[in-house]
XYZ file of C-alpha atoms in Angstrom:
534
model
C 0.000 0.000 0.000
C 1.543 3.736 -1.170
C 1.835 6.522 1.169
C -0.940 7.853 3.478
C -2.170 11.738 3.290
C -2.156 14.142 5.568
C -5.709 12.817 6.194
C -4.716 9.261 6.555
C -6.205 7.918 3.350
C -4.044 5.968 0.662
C -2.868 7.801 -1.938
C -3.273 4.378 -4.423
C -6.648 3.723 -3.483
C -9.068 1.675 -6.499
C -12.155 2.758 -7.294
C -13.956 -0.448 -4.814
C -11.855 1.179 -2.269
C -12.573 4.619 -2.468
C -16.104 3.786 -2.656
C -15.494 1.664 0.798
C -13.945 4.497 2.484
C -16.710 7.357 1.895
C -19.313 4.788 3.271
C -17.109 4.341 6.119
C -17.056 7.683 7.140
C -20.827 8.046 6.818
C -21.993 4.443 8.166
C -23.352 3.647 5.009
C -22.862 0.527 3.109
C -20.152 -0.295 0.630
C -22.662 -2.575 -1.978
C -20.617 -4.026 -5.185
C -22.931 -6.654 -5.611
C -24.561 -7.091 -9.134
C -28.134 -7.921 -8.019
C -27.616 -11.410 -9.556
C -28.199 -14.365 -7.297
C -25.713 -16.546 -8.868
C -23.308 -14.336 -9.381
C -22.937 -12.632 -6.240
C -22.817 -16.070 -4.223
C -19.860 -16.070 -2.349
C -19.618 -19.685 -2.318
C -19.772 -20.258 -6.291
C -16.955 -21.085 -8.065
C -17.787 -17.459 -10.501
C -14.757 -15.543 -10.312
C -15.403 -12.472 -8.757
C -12.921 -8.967 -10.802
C -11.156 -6.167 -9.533
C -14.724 -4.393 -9.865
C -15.553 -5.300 -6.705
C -12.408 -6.355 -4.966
C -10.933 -4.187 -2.051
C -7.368 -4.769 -0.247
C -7.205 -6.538 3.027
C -4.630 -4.088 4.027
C -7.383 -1.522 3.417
C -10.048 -2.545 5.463
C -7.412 -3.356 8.345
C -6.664 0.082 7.910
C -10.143 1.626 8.265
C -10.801 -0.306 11.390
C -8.002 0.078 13.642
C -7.056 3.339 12.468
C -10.095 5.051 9.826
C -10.472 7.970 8.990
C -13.319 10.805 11.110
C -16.861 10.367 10.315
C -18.992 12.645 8.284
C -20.583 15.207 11.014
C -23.579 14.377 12.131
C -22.943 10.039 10.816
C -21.092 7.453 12.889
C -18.216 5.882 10.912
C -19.265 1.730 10.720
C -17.575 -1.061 8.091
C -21.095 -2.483 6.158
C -20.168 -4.085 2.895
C -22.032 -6.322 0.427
C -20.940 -8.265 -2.184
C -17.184 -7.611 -1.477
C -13.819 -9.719 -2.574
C -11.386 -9.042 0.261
C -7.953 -10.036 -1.270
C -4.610 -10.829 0.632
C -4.828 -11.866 4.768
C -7.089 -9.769 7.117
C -4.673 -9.734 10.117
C -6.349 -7.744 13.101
C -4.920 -9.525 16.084
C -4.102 -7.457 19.115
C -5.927 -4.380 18.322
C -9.194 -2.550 18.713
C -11.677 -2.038 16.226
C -14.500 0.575 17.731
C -16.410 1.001 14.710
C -19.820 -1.554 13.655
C -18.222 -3.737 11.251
C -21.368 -5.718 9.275
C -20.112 -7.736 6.188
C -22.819 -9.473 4.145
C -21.851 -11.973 1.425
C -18.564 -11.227 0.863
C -15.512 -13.334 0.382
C -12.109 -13.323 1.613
C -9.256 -14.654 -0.323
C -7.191 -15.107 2.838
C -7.363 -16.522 6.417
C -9.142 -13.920 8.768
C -7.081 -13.037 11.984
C -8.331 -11.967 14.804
C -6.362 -13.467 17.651
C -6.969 -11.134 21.143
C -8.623 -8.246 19.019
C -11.206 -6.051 20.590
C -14.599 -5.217 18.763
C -18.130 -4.074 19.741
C -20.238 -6.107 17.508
C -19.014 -8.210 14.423
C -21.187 -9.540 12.093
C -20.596 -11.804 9.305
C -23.135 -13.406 7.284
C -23.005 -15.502 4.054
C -19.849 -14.759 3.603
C -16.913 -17.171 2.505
C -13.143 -17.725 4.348
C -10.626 -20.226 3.960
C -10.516 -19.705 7.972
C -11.251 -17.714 10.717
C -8.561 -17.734 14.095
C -10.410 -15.646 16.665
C -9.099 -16.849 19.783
C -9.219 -14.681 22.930
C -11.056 -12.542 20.647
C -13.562 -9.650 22.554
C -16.684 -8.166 21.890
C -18.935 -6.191 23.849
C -21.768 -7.197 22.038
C -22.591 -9.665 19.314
C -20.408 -12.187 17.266
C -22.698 -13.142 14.062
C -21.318 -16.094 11.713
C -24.770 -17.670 10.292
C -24.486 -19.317 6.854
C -20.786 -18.832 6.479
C -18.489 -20.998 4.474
C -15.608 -21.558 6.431
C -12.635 -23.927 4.698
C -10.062 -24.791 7.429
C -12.086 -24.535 10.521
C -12.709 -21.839 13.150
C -11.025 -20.880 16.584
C -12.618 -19.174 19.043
C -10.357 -20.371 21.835
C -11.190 -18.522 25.305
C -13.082 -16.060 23.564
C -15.375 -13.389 25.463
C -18.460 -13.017 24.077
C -20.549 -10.004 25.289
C -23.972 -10.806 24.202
C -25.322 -13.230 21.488
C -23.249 -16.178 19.372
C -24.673 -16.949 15.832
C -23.457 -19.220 13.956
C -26.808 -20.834 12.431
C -26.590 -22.305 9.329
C -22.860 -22.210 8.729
C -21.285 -24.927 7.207
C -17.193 -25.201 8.972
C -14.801 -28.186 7.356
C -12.473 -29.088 9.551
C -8.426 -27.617 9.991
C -5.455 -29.643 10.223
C -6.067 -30.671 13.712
C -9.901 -32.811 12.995
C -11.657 -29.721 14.589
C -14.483 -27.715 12.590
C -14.966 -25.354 15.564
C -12.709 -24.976 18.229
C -14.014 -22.733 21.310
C -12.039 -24.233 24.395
C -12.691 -22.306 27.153
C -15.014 -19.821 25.485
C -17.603 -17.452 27.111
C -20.646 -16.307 25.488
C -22.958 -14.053 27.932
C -25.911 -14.495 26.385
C -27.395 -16.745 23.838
C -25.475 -19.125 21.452
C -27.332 -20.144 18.590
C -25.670 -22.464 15.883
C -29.250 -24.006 14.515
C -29.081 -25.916 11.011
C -25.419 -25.722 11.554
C -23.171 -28.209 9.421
C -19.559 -29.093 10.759
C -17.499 -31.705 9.101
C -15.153 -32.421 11.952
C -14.868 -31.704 15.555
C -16.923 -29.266 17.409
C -14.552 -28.704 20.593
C -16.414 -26.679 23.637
C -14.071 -28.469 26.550
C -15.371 -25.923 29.561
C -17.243 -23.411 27.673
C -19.889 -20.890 29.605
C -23.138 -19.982 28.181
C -25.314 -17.056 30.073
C -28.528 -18.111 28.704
C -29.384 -20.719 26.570
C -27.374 -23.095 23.878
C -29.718 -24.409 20.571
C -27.924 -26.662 18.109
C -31.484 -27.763 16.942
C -31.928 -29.500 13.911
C -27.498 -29.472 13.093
C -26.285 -32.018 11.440
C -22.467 -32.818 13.501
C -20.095 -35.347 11.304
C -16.751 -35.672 12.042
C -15.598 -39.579 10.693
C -12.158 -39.156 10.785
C -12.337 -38.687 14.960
C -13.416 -40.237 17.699
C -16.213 -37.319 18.778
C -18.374 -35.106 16.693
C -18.975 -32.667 19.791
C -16.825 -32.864 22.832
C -17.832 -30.553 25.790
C -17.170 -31.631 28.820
C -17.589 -29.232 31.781
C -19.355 -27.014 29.511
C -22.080 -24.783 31.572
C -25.153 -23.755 30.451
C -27.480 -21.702 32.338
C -30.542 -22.869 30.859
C -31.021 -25.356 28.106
C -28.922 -27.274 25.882
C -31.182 -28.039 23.028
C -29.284 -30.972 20.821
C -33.048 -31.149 18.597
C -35.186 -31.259 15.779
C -36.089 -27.504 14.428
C -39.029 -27.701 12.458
C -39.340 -28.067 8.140
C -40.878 -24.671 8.083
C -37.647 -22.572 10.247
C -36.174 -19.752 7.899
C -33.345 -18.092 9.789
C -33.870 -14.451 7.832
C -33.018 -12.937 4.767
C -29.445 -13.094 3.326
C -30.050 -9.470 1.973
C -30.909 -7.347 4.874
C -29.329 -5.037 6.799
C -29.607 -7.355 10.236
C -28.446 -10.116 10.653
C -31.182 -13.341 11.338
C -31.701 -13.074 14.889
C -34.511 -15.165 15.906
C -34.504 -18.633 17.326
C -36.234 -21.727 15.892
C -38.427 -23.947 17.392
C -38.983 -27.588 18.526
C -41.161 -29.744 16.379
C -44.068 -31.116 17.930
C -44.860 -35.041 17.584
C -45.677 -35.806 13.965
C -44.929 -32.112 12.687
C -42.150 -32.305 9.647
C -38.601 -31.534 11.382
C -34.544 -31.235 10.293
C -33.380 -33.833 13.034
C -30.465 -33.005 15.068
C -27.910 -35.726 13.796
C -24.271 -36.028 15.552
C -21.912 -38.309 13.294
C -19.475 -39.555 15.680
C -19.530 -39.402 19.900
C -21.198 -37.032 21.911
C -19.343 -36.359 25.248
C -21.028 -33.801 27.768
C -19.167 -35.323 30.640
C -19.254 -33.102 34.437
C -21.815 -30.483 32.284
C -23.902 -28.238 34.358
C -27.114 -27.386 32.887
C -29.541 -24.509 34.693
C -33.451 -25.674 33.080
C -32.444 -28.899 31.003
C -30.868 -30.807 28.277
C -33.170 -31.552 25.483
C -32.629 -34.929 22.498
C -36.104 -34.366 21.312
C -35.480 -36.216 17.772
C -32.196 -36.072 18.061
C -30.017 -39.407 16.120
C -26.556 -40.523 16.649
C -24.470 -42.858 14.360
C -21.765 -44.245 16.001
C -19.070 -47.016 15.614
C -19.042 -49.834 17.917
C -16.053 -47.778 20.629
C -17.891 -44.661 20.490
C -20.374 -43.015 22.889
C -23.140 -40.542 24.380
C -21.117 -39.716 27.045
C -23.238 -38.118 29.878
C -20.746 -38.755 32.649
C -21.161 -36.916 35.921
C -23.899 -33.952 34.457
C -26.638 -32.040 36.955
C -29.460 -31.037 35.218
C -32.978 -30.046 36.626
C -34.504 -32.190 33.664
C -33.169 -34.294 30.967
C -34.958 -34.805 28.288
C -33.691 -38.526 26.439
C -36.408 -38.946 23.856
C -34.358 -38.918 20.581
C -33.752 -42.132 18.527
C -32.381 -45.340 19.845
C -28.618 -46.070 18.809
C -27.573 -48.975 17.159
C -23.948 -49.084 18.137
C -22.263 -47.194 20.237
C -23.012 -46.675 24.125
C -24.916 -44.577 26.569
C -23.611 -43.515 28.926
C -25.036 -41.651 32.321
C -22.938 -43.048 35.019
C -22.384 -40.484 38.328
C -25.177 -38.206 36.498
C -27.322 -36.574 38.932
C -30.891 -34.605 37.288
C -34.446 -34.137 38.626
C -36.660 -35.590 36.219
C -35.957 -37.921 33.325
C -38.246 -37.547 30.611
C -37.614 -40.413 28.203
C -39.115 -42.742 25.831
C -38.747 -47.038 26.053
C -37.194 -46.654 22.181
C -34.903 -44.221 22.855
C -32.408 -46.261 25.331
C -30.157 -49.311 23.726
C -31.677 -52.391 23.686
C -28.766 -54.408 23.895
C -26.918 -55.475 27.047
C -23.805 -53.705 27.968
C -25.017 -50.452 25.413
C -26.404 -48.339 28.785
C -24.242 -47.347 31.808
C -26.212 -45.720 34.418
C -24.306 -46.924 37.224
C -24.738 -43.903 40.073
C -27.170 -42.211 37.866
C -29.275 -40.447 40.274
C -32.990 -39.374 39.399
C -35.861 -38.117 41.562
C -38.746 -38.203 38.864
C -40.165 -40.419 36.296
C -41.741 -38.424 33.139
C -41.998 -41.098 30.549
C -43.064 -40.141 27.095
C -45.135 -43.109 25.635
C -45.553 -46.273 26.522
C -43.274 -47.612 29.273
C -44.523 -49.972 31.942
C -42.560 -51.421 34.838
C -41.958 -54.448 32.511
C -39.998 -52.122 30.062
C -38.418 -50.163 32.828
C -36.851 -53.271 34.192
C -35.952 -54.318 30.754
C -33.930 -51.421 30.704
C -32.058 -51.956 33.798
C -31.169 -55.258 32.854
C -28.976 -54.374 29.734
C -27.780 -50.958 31.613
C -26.243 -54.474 34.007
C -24.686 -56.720 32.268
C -23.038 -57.716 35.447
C -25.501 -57.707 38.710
C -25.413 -54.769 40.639
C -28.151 -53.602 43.363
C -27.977 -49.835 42.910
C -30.300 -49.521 39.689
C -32.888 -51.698 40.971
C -32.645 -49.632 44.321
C -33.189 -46.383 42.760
C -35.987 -47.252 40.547
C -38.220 -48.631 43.409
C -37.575 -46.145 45.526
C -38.445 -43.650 42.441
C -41.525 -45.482 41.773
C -42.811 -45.093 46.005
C -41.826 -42.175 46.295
C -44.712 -41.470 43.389
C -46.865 -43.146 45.095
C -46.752 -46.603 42.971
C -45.694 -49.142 46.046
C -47.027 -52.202 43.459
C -44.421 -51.168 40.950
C -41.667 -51.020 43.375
C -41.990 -53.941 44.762
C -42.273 -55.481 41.478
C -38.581 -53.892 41.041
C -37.208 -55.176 44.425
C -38.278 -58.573 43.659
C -36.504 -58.654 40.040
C -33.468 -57.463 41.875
C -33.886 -60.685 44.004
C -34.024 -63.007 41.557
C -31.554 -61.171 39.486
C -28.989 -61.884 42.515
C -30.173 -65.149 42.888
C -28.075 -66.021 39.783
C -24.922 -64.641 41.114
C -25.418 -66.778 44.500
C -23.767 -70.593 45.541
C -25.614 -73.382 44.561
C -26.977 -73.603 48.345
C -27.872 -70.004 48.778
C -29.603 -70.711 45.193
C -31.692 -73.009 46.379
C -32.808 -71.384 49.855
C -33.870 -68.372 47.405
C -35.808 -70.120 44.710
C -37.244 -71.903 48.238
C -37.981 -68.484 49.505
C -39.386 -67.223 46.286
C -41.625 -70.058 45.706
C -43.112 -69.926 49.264
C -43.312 -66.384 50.056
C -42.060 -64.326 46.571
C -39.213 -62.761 49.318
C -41.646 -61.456 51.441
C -43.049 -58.957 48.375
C -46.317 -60.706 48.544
C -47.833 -61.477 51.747
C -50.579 -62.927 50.599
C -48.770 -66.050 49.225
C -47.317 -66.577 53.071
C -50.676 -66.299 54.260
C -52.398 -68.616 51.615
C -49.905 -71.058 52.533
C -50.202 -70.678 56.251
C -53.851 -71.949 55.951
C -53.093 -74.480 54.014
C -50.725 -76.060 56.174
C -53.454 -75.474 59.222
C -55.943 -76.938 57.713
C -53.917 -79.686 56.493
C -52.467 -80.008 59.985
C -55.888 -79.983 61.663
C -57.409 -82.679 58.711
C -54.137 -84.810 60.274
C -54.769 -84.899 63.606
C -58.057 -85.220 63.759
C -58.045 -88.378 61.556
C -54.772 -89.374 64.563
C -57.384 -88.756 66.945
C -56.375 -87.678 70.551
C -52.891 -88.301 71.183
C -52.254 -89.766 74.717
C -50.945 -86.893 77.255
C -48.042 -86.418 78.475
C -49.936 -86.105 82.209
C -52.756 -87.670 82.681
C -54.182 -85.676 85.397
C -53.225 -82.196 84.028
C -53.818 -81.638 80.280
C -56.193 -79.320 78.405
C -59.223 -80.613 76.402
C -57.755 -82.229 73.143
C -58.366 -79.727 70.152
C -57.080 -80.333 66.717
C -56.693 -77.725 65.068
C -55.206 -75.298 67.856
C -52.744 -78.196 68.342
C -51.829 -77.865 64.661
C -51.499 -73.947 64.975
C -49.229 -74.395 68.068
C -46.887 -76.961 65.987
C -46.939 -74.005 63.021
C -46.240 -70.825 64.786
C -42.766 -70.874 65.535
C -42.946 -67.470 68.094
C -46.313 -67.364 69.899
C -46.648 -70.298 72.405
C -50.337 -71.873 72.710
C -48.869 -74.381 75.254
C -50.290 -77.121 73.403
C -47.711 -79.333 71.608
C -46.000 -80.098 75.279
C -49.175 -81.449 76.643
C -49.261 -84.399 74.451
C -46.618 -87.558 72.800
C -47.471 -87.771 68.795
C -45.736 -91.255 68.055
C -44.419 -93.067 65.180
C -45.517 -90.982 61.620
C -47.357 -88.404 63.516
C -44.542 -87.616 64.758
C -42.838 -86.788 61.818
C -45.859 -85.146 60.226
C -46.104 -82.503 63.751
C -42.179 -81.972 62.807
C -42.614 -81.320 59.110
C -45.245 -78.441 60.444
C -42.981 -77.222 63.075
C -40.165 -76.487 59.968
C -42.347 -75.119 57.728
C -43.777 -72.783 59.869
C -39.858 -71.487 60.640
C -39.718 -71.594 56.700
C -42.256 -69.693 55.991
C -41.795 -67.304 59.300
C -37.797 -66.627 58.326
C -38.613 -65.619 54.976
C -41.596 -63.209 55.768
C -39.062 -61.294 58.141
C -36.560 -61.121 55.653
C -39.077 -59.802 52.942
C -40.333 -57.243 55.998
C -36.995 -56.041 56.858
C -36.553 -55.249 53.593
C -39.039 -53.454 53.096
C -38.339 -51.494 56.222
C -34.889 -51.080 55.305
C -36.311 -49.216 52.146
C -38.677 -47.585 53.884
């Protein structure tokens, strides 16, 4: 670039340029576009002339160091339709004008490592990359339906307001990673709806003020092992990874603002752009303010990857997207409120589903999902038997008020560590489940309690009375209370040491005497469960 004048304008300026520079200084836009749609699409392969070409050095040079506005205007960077040739390098410095760039295309990398703005908006336009990290604003950073070639970096980046990136499409740079934004801060809202990345979308302990919506993007990154990898990434409301409905336009290319408004969530049945993520999720030791919402959302994964959802606290979490057919899920150590889920949504297959320490307070099922399902899925989230699943989910299901259910649970997890017992232990349970069902259902232990009395009482009073043991001091002779005494092992009716039973009667009074201690063991057992619980 030639020699600046006394007023700090080029002396070599072109005629795009020149034309730049007055709009700068009166906050007007700089529009070289030809009113064409095809050719003033920045992403066609139509080459675009020295008509309507401007120097990066140029525009570097109006922001960080422009020229006085027009009295009365407020100098502000708004071009349309604009080749910017040569590398945009900004980094370090402060740019305090409004810089809005709509469809415009840069022939060179963007830099804007640690620079300063107010607002920044770029929208439809093409880059080969953009390297923002630590970058500042005090207000908005807009990116929808930008082209970007090699990937963007918004490492530790401070956002002051709003994120947009909807509709974008980012390949990936030489590291796998389509957008990198380690450690950024965004104080408001970040909205990257309809978004397309080709490689890995890296938010490793990001902070969002309000609310994050990635509805209805589609996340593919197949030469990695995750398509979006935020762990410890906070969110003060909701993390919406979900359909957006068919009929969501994000704004009009042409205007002066940028699209600002959010999409929407499908309702069931209603045409939707599914959220799709290409590769593993991992959310692991997330904090989430309102929820996390998979309403529609669909994973394809290989057989080592996963939904990781490791160690998360959420008010609600919202699993109702489409079951997985490889791949894990995992929730293990997660702590939320209410689960709001669907029966199809979890892996059917063993070993697919970790919730090991997943801790849940509410039940919101979507659907159809009976206790039958329910333990279905605790089964193949256990593999290998382990109490702690079962335990939650009954006490869950009381604490709802649905005591049937719960024991329903308790006794599967019975039987389900019945396997993992000794032959002898086996036994004594399949003994104690026959009789009694563990003490889950009374009502068997009573049923059989009667029929052992009244088998008891048929016996003895076919025996007919035995002979006492003395002669002068025994009660009148009474079948069936002598049969109760023999099958209550606590409660004494001083009966069954008043008289000798002989020969098989005597065995027959002893068979009574151990089932009753059968049966009475393995109602206490049941009951202290069930007080333990309690």
């Amino acid at each position: 670039m030639a020699e600046l004048r006394p007023d700090g304008e080029p002396e070599d300026l072109t005629g795009p340029e020149r034309l730049m520079w007055d709009a700068f200084r009166t906050g007007s836009v700089c529009d070289l576009s030809t009113r064409t749609a095809e050719r003033d699409d920045p992403h066609a392969d139509r080459v675009w002339g020295p008509e309507r070409s401007v120097r990066a050095a140029v525009v570097a040079l109006l922001l960080l160091h422009g020229p006085d506005p027009v009295r009365g205007r407020v100098a502000s960077l708004k071009l349309r339709g604009v080749r910017i040739t040569g590398r945009l390098d900004l980094s370090g410095g402060t740019v305090t004008p409004y810089v809005e760039l709509q469809s415009c295309r840069f022939d060179g990398e963007v830099q804007l490592s640690e620079t300063r703005f107010g607002t920044l908006r770029l929208v439809n336009c093409a880059m080969p990359r953009l390297d923002a990290a630590r970058l500042q604003t005090e207000g908005d950073l807009h990116l929808p339906r930008c082209r970007v070639a090699r990937g963007i970096r918004l490492t530790d980046a401070q956002i002051g307001t709003d994120l947009l990136i909807s509709e974008a499409v980012v390949q990936r740079d030489n590291k796998g990673r389509a957008l990198a934004a380690d450690g950024m801060s965004v104080a408001q809202d970040f909205q990257g709806e309809l978004l397309r990345a080709y490689g890995e979308v890296s938010l490793r302990g990001a902070k969002v003020g309000v609310s994050m919506s990635l509805r209805g993007a589609r996340l593919n990154n197949p030469a990695g092992k995750r398509a979006l990898n935020a762990p410890q990434l906070t969110v003060e409301r909701t993390l919406y990874l979900t359909s957006i409905a068919l009929d969501y336009t994000a704004g009009d290319s042409g205007s002066s603002t940028p699209p600002y408004g959010q999409g929407y969530t499908p309702l069931r049945g209603e045409p939707a752009h599914h959220f799709e993520c290409r590769g593993g999720l991992r959310l692991d030791d997330g904090r989430f303010g309102d929820a996390v919402d998979f309403y529609g959302a669909r994973f394809t994964l290989t057989e080592d990857q996963e939904v990781s959802l490791r160690r998360i606290h959420t008010p609600e979490l919202r699993f109702v997207g489409e079951r997985t057919e490889r791949g894990r899920v995992v929730l293990s150590g997660s702590q939320v409120v209410k689960l709001v889920d669907t029966a199809a949504s979890w892996p059917a297959r063993p070993g697919r589903l970790s919730i090991e320490g997943f801790g849940y307070e509410n039940l919101a099922p979507r659907g159809h999902f009976p206790t039958a399902l329910r333990l279905e899925w605790v089964e193949a989230a256990t593999p290998e038997y382990s109490p702690e699943p079962y335990e939650r989910l009954a006490a869950v299901l009381r604490a709802s008020g649905e005591d049937a259910d719960a024991r329903e649970v308790l006794l599967a997890k019975q039987r389900r560590r019945r396997s993992t017992l000794p032959p002898a232990l086996r036994a004594w349970g399949y003994l104690q489940d026959w009789t009694v069902v563990y003490g889950y259902r009374p009502g068997r232990a009573a049923l059989w309690m009667a029929v052992l009395w009244a088998a008891g009482a048929v016996l003895f009073a076919v025996h007919g009375e035995p002979p006492p043991i003395k002669a002068d001091e025994h009660p009148d002779w009474d079948a069936s209370l002598f049969a109760l005494d023999l099958l209550l092992p606590v409660i004494d009716l001083g009966l069954q040491d008043q008289w000798i039973l002989k020969d098989g009667w005597q065995w027959g009074g002893a068979a009574l005497i151990i089932l009753g201690w059968i049966l009475a063991t393995t109602v206490a057992a049941g009951a202290s469960r069930v007080l333990r619980r309690g």
